[in-house]
Short mmCIF file of C-alpha atoms and ligand atoms in Angstrom, two decimals:
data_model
loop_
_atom_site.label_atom_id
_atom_site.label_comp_id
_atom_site.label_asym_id
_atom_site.label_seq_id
_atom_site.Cartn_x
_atom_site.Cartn_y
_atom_site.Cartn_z
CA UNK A 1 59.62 66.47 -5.44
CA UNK A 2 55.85 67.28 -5.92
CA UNK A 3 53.96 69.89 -4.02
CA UNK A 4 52.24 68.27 -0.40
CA UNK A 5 49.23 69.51 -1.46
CA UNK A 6 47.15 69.34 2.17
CA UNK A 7 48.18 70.41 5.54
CA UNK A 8 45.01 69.87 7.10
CA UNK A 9 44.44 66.59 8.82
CA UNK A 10 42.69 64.24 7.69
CA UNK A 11 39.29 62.77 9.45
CA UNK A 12 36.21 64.98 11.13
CA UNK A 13 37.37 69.11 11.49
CA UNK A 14 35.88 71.20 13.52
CA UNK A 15 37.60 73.78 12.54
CA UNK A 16 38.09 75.90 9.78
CA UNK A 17 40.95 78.11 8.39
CA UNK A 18 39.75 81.99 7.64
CA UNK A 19 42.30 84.47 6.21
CA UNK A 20 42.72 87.64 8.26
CA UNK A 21 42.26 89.48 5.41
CA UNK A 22 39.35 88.73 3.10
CA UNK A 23 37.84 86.53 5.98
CA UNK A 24 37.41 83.84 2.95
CA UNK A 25 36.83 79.91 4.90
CA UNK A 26 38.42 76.86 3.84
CA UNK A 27 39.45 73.29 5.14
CA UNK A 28 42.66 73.79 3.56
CA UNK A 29 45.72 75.66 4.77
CA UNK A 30 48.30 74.63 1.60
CA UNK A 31 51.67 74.65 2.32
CA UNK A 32 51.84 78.41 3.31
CA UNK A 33 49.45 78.78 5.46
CA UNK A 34 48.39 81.69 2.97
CA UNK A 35 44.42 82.62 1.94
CA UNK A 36 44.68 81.14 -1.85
CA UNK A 37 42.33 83.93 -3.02
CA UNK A 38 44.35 87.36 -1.36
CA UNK A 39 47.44 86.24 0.37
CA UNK A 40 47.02 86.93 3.97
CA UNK A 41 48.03 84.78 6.92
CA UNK A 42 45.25 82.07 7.46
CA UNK A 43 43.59 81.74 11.24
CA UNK A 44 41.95 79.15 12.93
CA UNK A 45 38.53 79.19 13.96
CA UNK A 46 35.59 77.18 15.46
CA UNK A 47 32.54 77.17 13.36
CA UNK A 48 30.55 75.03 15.62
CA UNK A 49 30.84 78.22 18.15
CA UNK A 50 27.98 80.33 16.47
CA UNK A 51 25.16 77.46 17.11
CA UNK A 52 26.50 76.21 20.49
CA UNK A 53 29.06 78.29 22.11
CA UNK A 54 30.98 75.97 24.69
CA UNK A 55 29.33 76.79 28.70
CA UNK A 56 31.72 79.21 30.94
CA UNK A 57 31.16 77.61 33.95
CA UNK A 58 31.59 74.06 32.42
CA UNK A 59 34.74 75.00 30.83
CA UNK A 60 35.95 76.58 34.26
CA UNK A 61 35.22 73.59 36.10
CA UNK A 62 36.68 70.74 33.19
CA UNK A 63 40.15 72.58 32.97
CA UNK A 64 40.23 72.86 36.92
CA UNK A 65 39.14 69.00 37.73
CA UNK A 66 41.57 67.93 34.98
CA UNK A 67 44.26 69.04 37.04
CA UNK A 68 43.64 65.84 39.24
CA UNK A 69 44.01 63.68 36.11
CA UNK A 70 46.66 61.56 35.79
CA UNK A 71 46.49 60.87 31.68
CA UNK A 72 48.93 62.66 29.78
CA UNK A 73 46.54 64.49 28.05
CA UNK A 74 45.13 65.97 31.22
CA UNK A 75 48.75 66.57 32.72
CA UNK A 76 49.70 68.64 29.52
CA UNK A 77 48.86 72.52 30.81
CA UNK A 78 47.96 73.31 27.09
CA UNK A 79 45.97 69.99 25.93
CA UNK A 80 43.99 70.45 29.05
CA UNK A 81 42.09 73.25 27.49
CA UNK A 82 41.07 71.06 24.35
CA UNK A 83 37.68 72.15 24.33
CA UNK A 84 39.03 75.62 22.81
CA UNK A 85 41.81 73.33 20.17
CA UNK A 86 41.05 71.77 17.08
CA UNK A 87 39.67 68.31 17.68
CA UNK A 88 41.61 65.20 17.78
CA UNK A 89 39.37 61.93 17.82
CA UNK A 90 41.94 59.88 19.81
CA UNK A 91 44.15 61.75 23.15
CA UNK A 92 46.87 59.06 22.42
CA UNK A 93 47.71 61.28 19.45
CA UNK A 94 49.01 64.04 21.29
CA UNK A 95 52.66 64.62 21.23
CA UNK A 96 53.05 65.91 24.48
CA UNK A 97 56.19 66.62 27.14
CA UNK A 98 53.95 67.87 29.71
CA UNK A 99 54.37 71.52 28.52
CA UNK A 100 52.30 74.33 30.15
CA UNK A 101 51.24 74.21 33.75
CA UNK A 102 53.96 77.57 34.26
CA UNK A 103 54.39 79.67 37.41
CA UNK A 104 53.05 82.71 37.73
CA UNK A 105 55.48 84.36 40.15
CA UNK A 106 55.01 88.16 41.83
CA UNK A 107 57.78 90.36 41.69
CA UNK A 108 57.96 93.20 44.26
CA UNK A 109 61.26 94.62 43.74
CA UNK A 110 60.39 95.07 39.87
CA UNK A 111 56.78 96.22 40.78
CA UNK A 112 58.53 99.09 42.91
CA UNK A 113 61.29 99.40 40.50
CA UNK A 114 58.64 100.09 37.84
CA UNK A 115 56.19 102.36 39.92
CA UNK A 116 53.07 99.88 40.05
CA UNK A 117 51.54 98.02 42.92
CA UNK A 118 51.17 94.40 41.56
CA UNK A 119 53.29 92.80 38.85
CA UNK A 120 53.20 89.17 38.15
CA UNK A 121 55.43 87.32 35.50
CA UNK A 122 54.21 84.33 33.59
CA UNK A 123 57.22 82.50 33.32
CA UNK A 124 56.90 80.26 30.03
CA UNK A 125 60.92 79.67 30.41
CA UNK A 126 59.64 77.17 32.69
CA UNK A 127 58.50 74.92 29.79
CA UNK A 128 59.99 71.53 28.88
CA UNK A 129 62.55 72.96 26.50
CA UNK A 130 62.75 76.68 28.11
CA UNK A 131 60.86 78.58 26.39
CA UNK A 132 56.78 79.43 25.45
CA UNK A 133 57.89 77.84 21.68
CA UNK A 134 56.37 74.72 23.58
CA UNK A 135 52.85 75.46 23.88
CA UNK A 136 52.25 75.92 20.30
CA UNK A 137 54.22 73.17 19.24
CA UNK A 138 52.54 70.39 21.17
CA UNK A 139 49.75 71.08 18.71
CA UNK A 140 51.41 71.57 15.70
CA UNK A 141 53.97 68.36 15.96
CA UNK A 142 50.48 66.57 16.89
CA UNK A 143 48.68 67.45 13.62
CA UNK A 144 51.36 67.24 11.41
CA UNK A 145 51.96 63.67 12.21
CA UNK A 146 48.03 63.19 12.16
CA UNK A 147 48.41 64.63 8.50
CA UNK A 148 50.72 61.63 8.09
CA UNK A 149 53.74 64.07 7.63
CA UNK A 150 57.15 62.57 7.72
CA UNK A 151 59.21 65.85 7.96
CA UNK A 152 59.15 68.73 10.14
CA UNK A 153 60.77 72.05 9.50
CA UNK A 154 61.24 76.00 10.75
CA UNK A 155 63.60 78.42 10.80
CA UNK A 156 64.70 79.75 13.62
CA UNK A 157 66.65 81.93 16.14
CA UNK A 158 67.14 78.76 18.57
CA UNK A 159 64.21 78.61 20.41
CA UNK A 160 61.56 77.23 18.05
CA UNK A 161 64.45 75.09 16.81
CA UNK A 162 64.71 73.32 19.83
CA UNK A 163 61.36 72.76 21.01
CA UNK A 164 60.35 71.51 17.09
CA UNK A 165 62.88 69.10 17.91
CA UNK A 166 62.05 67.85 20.71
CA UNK A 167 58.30 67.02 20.15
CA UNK A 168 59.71 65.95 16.44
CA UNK A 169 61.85 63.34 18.51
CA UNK A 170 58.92 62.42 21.10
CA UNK A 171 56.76 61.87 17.93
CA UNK A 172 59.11 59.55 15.99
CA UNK A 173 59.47 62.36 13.00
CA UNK A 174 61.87 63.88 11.58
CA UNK A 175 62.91 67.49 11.67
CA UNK A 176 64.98 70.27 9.49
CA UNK A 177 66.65 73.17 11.30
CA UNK A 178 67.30 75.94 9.53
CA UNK A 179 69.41 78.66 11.71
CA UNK A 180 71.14 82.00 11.38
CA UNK A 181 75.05 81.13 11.59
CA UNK A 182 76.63 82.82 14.49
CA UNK A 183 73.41 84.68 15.71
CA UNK A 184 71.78 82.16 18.28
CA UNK A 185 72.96 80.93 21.57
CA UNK A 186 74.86 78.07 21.62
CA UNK A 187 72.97 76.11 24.03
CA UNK A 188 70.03 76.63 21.87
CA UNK A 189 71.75 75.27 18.85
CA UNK A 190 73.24 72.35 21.26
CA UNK A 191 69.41 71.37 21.89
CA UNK A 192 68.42 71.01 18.22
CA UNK A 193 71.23 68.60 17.80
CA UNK A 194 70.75 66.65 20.81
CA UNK A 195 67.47 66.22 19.84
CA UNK A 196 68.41 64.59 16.46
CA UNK A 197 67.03 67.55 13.76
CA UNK A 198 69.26 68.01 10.95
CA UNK A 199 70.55 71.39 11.72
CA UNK A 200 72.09 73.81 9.22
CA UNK A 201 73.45 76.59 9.92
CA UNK A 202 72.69 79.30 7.13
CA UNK A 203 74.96 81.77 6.25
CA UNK A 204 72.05 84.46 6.75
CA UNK A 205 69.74 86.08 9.23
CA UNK A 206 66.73 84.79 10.45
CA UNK A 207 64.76 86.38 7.66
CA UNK A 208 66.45 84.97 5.51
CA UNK A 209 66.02 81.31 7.07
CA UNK A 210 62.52 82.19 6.95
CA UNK A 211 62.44 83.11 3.06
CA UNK A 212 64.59 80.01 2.26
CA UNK A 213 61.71 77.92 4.10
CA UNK A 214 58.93 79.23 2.19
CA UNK A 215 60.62 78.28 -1.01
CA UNK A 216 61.63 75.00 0.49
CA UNK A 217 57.80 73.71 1.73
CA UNK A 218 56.74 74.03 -1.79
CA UNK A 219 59.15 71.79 -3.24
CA UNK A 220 59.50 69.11 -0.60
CA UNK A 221 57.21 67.23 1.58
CA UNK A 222 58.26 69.28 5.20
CA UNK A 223 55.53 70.67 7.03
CA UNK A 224 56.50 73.90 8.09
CA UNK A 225 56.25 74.46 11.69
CA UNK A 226 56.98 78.27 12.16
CA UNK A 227 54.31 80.32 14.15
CA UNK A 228 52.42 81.26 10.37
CA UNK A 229 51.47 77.51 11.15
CA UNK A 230 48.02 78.54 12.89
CA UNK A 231 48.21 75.15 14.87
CA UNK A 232 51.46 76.72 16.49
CA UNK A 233 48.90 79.59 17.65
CA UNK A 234 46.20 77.54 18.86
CA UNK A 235 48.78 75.90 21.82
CA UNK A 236 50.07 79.13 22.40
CA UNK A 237 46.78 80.42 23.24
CA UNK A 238 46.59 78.13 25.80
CA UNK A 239 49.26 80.55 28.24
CA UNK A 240 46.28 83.17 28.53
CA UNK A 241 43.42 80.35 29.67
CA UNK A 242 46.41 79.30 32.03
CA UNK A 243 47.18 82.52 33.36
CA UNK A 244 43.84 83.98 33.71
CA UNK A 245 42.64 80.70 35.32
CA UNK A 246 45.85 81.31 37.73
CA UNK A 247 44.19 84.80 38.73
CA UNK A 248 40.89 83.34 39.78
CA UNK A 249 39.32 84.97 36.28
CA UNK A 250 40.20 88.10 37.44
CA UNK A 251 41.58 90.33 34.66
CA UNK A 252 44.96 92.15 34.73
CA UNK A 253 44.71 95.73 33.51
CA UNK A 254 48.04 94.82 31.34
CA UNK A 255 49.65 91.68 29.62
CA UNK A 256 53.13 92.89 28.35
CA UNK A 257 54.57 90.84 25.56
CA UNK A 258 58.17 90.60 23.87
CA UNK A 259 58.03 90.99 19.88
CA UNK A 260 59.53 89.18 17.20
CA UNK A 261 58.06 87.53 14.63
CA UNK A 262 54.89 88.68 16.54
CA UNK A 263 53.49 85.35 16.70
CA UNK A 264 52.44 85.16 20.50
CA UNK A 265 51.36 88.08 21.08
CA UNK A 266 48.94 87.27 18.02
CA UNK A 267 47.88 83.66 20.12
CA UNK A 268 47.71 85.20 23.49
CA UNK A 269 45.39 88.15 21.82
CA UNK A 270 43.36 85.35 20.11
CA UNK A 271 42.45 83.87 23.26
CA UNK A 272 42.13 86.93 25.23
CA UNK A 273 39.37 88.07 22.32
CA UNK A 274 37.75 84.04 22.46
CA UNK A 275 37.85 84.20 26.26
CA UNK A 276 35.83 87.18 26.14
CA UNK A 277 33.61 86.10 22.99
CA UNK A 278 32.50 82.49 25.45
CA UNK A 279 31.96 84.48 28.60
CA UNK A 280 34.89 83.37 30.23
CA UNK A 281 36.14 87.47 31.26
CA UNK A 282 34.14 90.59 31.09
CA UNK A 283 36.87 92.71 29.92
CA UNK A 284 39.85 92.57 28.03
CA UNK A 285 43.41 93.75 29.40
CA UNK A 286 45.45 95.83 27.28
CA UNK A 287 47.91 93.44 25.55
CA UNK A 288 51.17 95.38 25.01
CA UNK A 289 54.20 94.60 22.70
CA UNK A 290 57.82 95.56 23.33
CA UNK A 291 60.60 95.44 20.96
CA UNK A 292 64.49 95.65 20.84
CA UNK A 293 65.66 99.27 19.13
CA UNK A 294 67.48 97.46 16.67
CA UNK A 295 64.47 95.21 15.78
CA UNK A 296 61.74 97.57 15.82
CA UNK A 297 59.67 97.02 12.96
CA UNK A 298 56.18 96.64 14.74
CA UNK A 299 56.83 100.14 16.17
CA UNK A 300 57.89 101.22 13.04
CA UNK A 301 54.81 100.06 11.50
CA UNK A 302 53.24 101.33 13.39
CA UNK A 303 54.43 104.91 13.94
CA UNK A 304 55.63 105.40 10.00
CA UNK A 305 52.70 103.14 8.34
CA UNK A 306 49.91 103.65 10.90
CA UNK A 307 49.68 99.58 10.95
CA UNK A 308 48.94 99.63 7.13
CA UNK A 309 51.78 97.44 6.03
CA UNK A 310 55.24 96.28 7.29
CA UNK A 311 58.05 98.76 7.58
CA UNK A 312 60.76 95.94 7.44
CA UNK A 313 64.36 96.82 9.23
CA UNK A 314 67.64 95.34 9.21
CA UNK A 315 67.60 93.89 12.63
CA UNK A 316 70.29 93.72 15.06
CA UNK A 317 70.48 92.84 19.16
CA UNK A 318 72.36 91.01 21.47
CA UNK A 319 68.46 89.38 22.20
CA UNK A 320 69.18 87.13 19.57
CA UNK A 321 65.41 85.51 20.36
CA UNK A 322 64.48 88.62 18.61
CA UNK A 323 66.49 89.64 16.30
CA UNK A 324 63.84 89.89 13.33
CA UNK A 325 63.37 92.49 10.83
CA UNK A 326 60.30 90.71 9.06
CA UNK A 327 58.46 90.06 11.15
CA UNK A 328 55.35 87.24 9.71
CA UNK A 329 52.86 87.88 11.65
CA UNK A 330 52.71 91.41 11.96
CA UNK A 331 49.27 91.91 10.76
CA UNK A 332 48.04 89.97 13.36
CA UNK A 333 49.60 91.53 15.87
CA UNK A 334 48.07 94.53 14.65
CA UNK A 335 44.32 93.62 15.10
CA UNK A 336 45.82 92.44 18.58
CA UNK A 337 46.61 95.69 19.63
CA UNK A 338 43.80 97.54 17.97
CA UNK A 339 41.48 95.10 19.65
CA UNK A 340 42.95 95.36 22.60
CA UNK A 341 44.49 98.72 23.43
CA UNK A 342 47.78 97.99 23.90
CA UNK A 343 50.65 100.18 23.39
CA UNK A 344 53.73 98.70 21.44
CA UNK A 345 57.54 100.00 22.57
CA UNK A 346 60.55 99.83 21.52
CA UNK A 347 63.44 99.76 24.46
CA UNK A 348 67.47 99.94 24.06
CA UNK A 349 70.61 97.30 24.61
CA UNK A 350 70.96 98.68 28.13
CA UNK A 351 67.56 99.14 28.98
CA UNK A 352 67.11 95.44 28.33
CA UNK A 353 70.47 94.26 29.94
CA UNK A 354 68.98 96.06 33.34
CA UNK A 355 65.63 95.17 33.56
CA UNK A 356 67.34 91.22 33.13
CA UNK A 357 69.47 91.71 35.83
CA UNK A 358 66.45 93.31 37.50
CA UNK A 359 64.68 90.50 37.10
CA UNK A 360 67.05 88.00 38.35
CA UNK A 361 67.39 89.51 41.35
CA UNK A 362 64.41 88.36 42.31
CA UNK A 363 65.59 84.93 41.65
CA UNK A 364 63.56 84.35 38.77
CA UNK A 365 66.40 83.81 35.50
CA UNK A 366 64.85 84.60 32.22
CA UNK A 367 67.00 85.14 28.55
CA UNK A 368 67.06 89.07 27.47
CA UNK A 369 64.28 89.07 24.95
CA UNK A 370 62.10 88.45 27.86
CA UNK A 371 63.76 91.33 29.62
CA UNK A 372 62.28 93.33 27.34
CA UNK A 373 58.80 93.52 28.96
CA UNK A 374 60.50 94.93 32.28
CA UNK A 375 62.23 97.31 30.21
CA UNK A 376 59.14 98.71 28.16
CA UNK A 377 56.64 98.19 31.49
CA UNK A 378 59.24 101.37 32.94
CA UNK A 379 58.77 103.22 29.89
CA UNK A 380 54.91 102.93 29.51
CA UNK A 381 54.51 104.12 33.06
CA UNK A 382 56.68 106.89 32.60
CA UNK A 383 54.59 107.92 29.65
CA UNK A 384 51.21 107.19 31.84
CA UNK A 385 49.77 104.56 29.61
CA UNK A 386 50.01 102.00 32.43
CA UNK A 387 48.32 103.84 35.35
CA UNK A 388 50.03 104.31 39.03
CA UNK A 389 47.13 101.88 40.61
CA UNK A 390 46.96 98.88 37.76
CA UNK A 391 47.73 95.41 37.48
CA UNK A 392 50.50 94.46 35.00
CA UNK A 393 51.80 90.67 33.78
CA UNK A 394 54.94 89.78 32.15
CA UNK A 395 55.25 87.22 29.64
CA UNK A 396 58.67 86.06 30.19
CA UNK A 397 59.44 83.86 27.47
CA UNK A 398 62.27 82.35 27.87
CA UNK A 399 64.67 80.59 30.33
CA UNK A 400 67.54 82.15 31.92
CA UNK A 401 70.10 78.97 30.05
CA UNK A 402 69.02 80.03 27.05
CA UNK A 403 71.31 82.15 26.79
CA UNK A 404 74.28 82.37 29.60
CA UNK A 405 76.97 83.87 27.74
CA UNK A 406 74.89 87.36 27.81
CA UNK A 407 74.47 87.14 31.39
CA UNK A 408 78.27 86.34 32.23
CA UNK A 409 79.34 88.98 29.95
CA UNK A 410 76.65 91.45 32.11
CA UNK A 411 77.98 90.57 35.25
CA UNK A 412 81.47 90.46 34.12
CA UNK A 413 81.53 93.86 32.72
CA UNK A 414 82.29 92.74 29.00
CA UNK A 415 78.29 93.10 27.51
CA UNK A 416 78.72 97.09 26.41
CA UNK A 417 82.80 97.38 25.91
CA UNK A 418 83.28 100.02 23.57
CA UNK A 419 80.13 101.02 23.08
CA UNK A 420 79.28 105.12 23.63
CA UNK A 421 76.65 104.59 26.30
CA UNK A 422 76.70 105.30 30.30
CA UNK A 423 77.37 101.76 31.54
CA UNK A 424 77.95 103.12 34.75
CA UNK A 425 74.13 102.86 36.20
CA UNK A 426 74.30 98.86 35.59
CA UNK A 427 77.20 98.73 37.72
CA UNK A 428 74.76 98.50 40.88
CA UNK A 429 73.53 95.36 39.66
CA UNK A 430 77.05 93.41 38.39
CA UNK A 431 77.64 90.50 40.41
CA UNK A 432 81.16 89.82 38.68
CA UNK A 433 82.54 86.45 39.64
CA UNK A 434 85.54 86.29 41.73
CA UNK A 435 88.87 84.62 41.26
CA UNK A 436 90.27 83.87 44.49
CA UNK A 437 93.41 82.07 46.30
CA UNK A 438 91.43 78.88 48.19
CA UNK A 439 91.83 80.17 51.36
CA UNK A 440 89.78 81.24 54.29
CA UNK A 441 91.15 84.54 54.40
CA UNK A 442 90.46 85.47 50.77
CA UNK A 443 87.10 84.23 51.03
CA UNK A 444 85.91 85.96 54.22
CA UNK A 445 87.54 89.49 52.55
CA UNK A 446 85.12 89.22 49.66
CA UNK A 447 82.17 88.51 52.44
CA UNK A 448 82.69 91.47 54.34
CA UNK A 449 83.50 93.57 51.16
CA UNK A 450 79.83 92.03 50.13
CA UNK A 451 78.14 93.08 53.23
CA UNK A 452 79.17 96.45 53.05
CA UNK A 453 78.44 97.32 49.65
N1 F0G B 1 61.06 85.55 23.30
C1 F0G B 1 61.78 84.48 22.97
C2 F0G B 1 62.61 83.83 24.04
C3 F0G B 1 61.76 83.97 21.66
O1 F0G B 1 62.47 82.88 21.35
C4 F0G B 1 60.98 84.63 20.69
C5 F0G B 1 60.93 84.15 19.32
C6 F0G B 1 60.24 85.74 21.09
C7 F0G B 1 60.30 86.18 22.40
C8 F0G B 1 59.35 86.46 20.15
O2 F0G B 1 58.18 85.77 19.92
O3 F0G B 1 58.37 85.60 17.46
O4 F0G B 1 56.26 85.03 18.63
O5 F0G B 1 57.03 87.40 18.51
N2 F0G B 1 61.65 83.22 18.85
C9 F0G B 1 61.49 82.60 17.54
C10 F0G B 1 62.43 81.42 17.39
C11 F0G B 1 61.45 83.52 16.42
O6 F0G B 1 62.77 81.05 16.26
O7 F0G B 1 62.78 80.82 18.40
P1 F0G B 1 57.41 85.95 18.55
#
C-alpha cells in the first residue's frame, strides 16, 4: 500500500504544526508526526494568537455559560473549550461520549498522610472509558475522520486501546490494537474488543508495539492515534482549563502527574504555559512528574543526561499503565518541567501499592499508575520541594476497574509474595476478603473483630 501522504484535515486551519526542535511551521504533520527537516516531535499551535489573542474574561464566561448547553458539543467537558482547539467548521463533526466534565475531589486523610494542608485529586478515571486517554482522543478520532481516514491505530498498554476504540466505534471507523501480550489488565483488553478494534496481542512490550506502529503508518493507510498525534494533546489540554476553572482561577502551587510515555504531562504543561500566555492565570504551578522505579527513564534522563537525550530502560511494574522504557514524548516533557519547575520522581512497587490503598480509603478507586502521584507527593515533601503550607493536585488517571486484579491481590496479601521487601507496614491498610459459614454468628465475629482493630 502507498504512503497516506497528509494527516492534516482538509478545509480552513487555523492551526499550524511547529517542531519542538527547530521551531520550523508547516500545515503538514506526515504520517509521524515528525518535523520533515530535523526529526523532532511536531506541536500544535495557533497562529492567529499573535494578531488577536482570544479575551480572558470572554473565554471565562463562554466555557462557564456552556455548561447550561444542552448540544453535545457544549456537554463534552473538553470540546467546550474549543476556542483554545483546532477549528472544526461544523460541531456535528465531533466524535464525542461526553468525556471531561471530571471531579475534582479533596482528600484529607492523604493531605495529612502527606504533610500538606490542601490536596485535591483530579480524577480523569471518571471519564467515559476510565481513564484521561479520553480527552485527547475526542479530538484526534474527530480529525482523523475529518481527514477522511478509514483506519485508526495505537499501541498500547490498555488504556489508549480502549478509549481509541470506543470513539473509533462512536465514529463509524475502524480501529487496530496493537498490545503487549500478557502485560495489560484484562479488563482493559476486554474493552478494546467489546468495542470492535481488531486487537492483537504482540508478543513484545509496549515499546515494541510502539516501534512496530511507526513502521506500520508508513505502509498502510492507519492514522496513528498515539499521544505523538498532537491532536491527542490538544484534548488533553483541556483537563488543566477544567481544573483551574474548578478552582475559581486560582492557581495550585503543585500539579503532580504520573509518567509514561510522558504525553500528558506534555498537554497539561501546554495549557498551563497557553493559559498563562492569554491571561487566563498569573502564575504557573509547578507541574511535577512521577515515575515507577522500574520505568524510570524521565528521571534517568534527567539525572544521567541532564534532559539532553533519552536514557531508555528496560521497563518493568506491576503499573502496567506505565510500564514504558521509551518513552515518545520525553522531550516535551522536558520543556514542561523546565518551564515550569517541577521536580520529576521516581517511587517503588510498595510505595505505589500504599499510596493506592491510601487513596481508596478515601473512597475514591483509582488503578496504581495513578497511585503514583500520592506516592512521589510523600517523597517531594520529605525532600522540601513541596512546601509545609502549599496547595498540591493529583492527576489521577485512571479508574480503580482498570485494573482489579492488583487491588485483590493487595488486599489479599498475594501483591509482594516472595519479594525481599518489608510488607509488613501495608498490612494496616489490607482489607482481605472473608470466607465465612452463612451464619449470623460468623458474621457478627468478623464485626466485632472489625471494630476493634
Ligand atoms: N496513567 C494511566 C492510567 C495510563 O494509562 C498512562 C498511559 C499513564 C498514566 C501515563 O501517561 O503515557 O501520557 O505519560 N497509558 C498509555 C496507554 C501509554 O497506552 O494506555 P503518559
Amino acid at each position: 500500500m502507498s504512503p497516506f501522504p497528509t494527516s492534516a484535515p482538509a478545509g480552513q486551519m487555523d492551526f499550524l504544526f511547529r517542531c519542538i526542535g527547530c521551531e520550523d511551521l508547516s500545515s503538514d504533520a506526515g504520517q509521524d508526526f515528525r518535523c520533515s527537516r530535523c526529526g523532532d516531535l511536531l506541536e500544535i499551535t495557533y497562529p492567529d494568537w499573535k494578531q488577536a489573542k482570544p479575551d480572558a474574561e470572554h473565554l471565562r464566561s463562554a466555557w462557564h455559560n456552556r455548561r447550561l448547553s444542552p448540544k453535545p458539543i457544549d456537554l463534552s467537558g473538553v470540546w467546550r473549550f474549543r476556542d483554545v482547539l483546532p477549528r472544526l467548521d461544523d460541531s456535528e463533526q465531533v466524535i464525542t461520549l461526553r468525556e471531561g466534565n471530571t471531579p475534582l475531589y479533596d482528600l484529607p486523610r492523604c493531605a495529612r498522610i502527606a504533610g500538606v494542608p490542601r490536596l485535591f485529586a483530579k480524577h480523569l478515571g471518571m471519564n467515559p472509558t476510565g481513564s484521561f486517554k479520553d480527552g485527547g482522543m475526542t479530538v484526534a478520532a474527530t480529525f482523523a475522520r475529518r481527514a477522511g481516514f478509514r483506519w485508526v491505530a495505537c499501541a498500547s498498554t490498555g488504556n489508549t486501546s480502549a478509549s481509541m476504540a470506543a470513539y473509533a466505534a462512536r465514529g463509524g471507523l475502524r480501529s487496530l490494537v496493537l498490545v503487549p501480550e500478557g502485560k495489560i489488565s484484562w479488563s482493559k483488553l476486554s474493552q478494546s474488543l467489546d468495542y470492535g478494534a481488531v486487537t492483537c496481542q504482540l508478543r513484545t512490550d509496549f515499546d515494541g508495539c510502539l516501534r512496530l506502529l511507526q513502521e506500520l503508518v508508513l505502509r498502510a493507510p492507519v492514522y496513528q492515534l498515539n499521544s505523538i498525534n498532537p491532536f491527542r494533546l490538544e484534548g488533553q489540554k483541556t483537563v488543566a482549563l477544567e481544573l483551574l476553572e474548578q478552582l475559581d482561577w486560582q492557581v495550585p502551587d503543585h500539579i503532580i502527574v504520573p509518567g509514561g510515555n510522558l504525553g500528558n504531562s506534555s498537554a497539561i504543561g501546554k495549557a498551563l504555559l497557553e493559559m498563562r500566555d492569554l491571561g487566563l492565570i498569573a502564575k504557573l504551578p509547578k507541574l511535577s512528574v512521577i515515575q515507577a522505579e522500574g520505568a524510570n527513564a524521565l528521571v534517568r534522563t534527567l539525572r544521567e543526561a541532564a534532559g539532553k537525550h533519552l536514557v531508555s530502560v528496560q521497563a518493568e511494574t506491576r503499573a502496567t499503565a506505565i510500564r514504558i522504557g521509551n518513552p515518545a514524548s520525553w522531550k516535551k516533557a522536558v520543556r514542561v518541567l523546565e518551564a515550569t519547575g517541577g521536580a520529576c520522581e521516581q517511587v517503588s512497587e510498595m510505595e505505589i501499592a500504599q499510596a493506592k490503598a491510601e487513596i481508596g480509603a478515601e473512597g475514591i478507586g483509582c488503578e496504581p499508575a495513578s497511585a503514583v502521584t500520592l506516592a512521589g507527593l510523600k517523597k517531594l515533601v520529605k525532600q522540601k520541594f513541596v512546601k509545609p503550607e502549599e496547595t498540591v493536585v493529583l492527576i489521577l488517571t485512571g479508574h480503580l476497574l482498570k485494573d482489579p486484579d492488583f487491588t485483590i491481590e493487595f488486599h489479599r496479601g498475594e501483591l509482594f509474595k516472595g519479594s525481599a521487601g518489608n510488607v509488613s507496614a501495608l498490612n494496616p491498610l489490607r482489607r482481605p476478603p472473608a470466607v465465612l459459614d452463612a451464619t449470623i454468628d460468623a458474621v457478627m465475629r468478623t464485626l466485632e473483630q472489625a471494630e476493634k482493630s
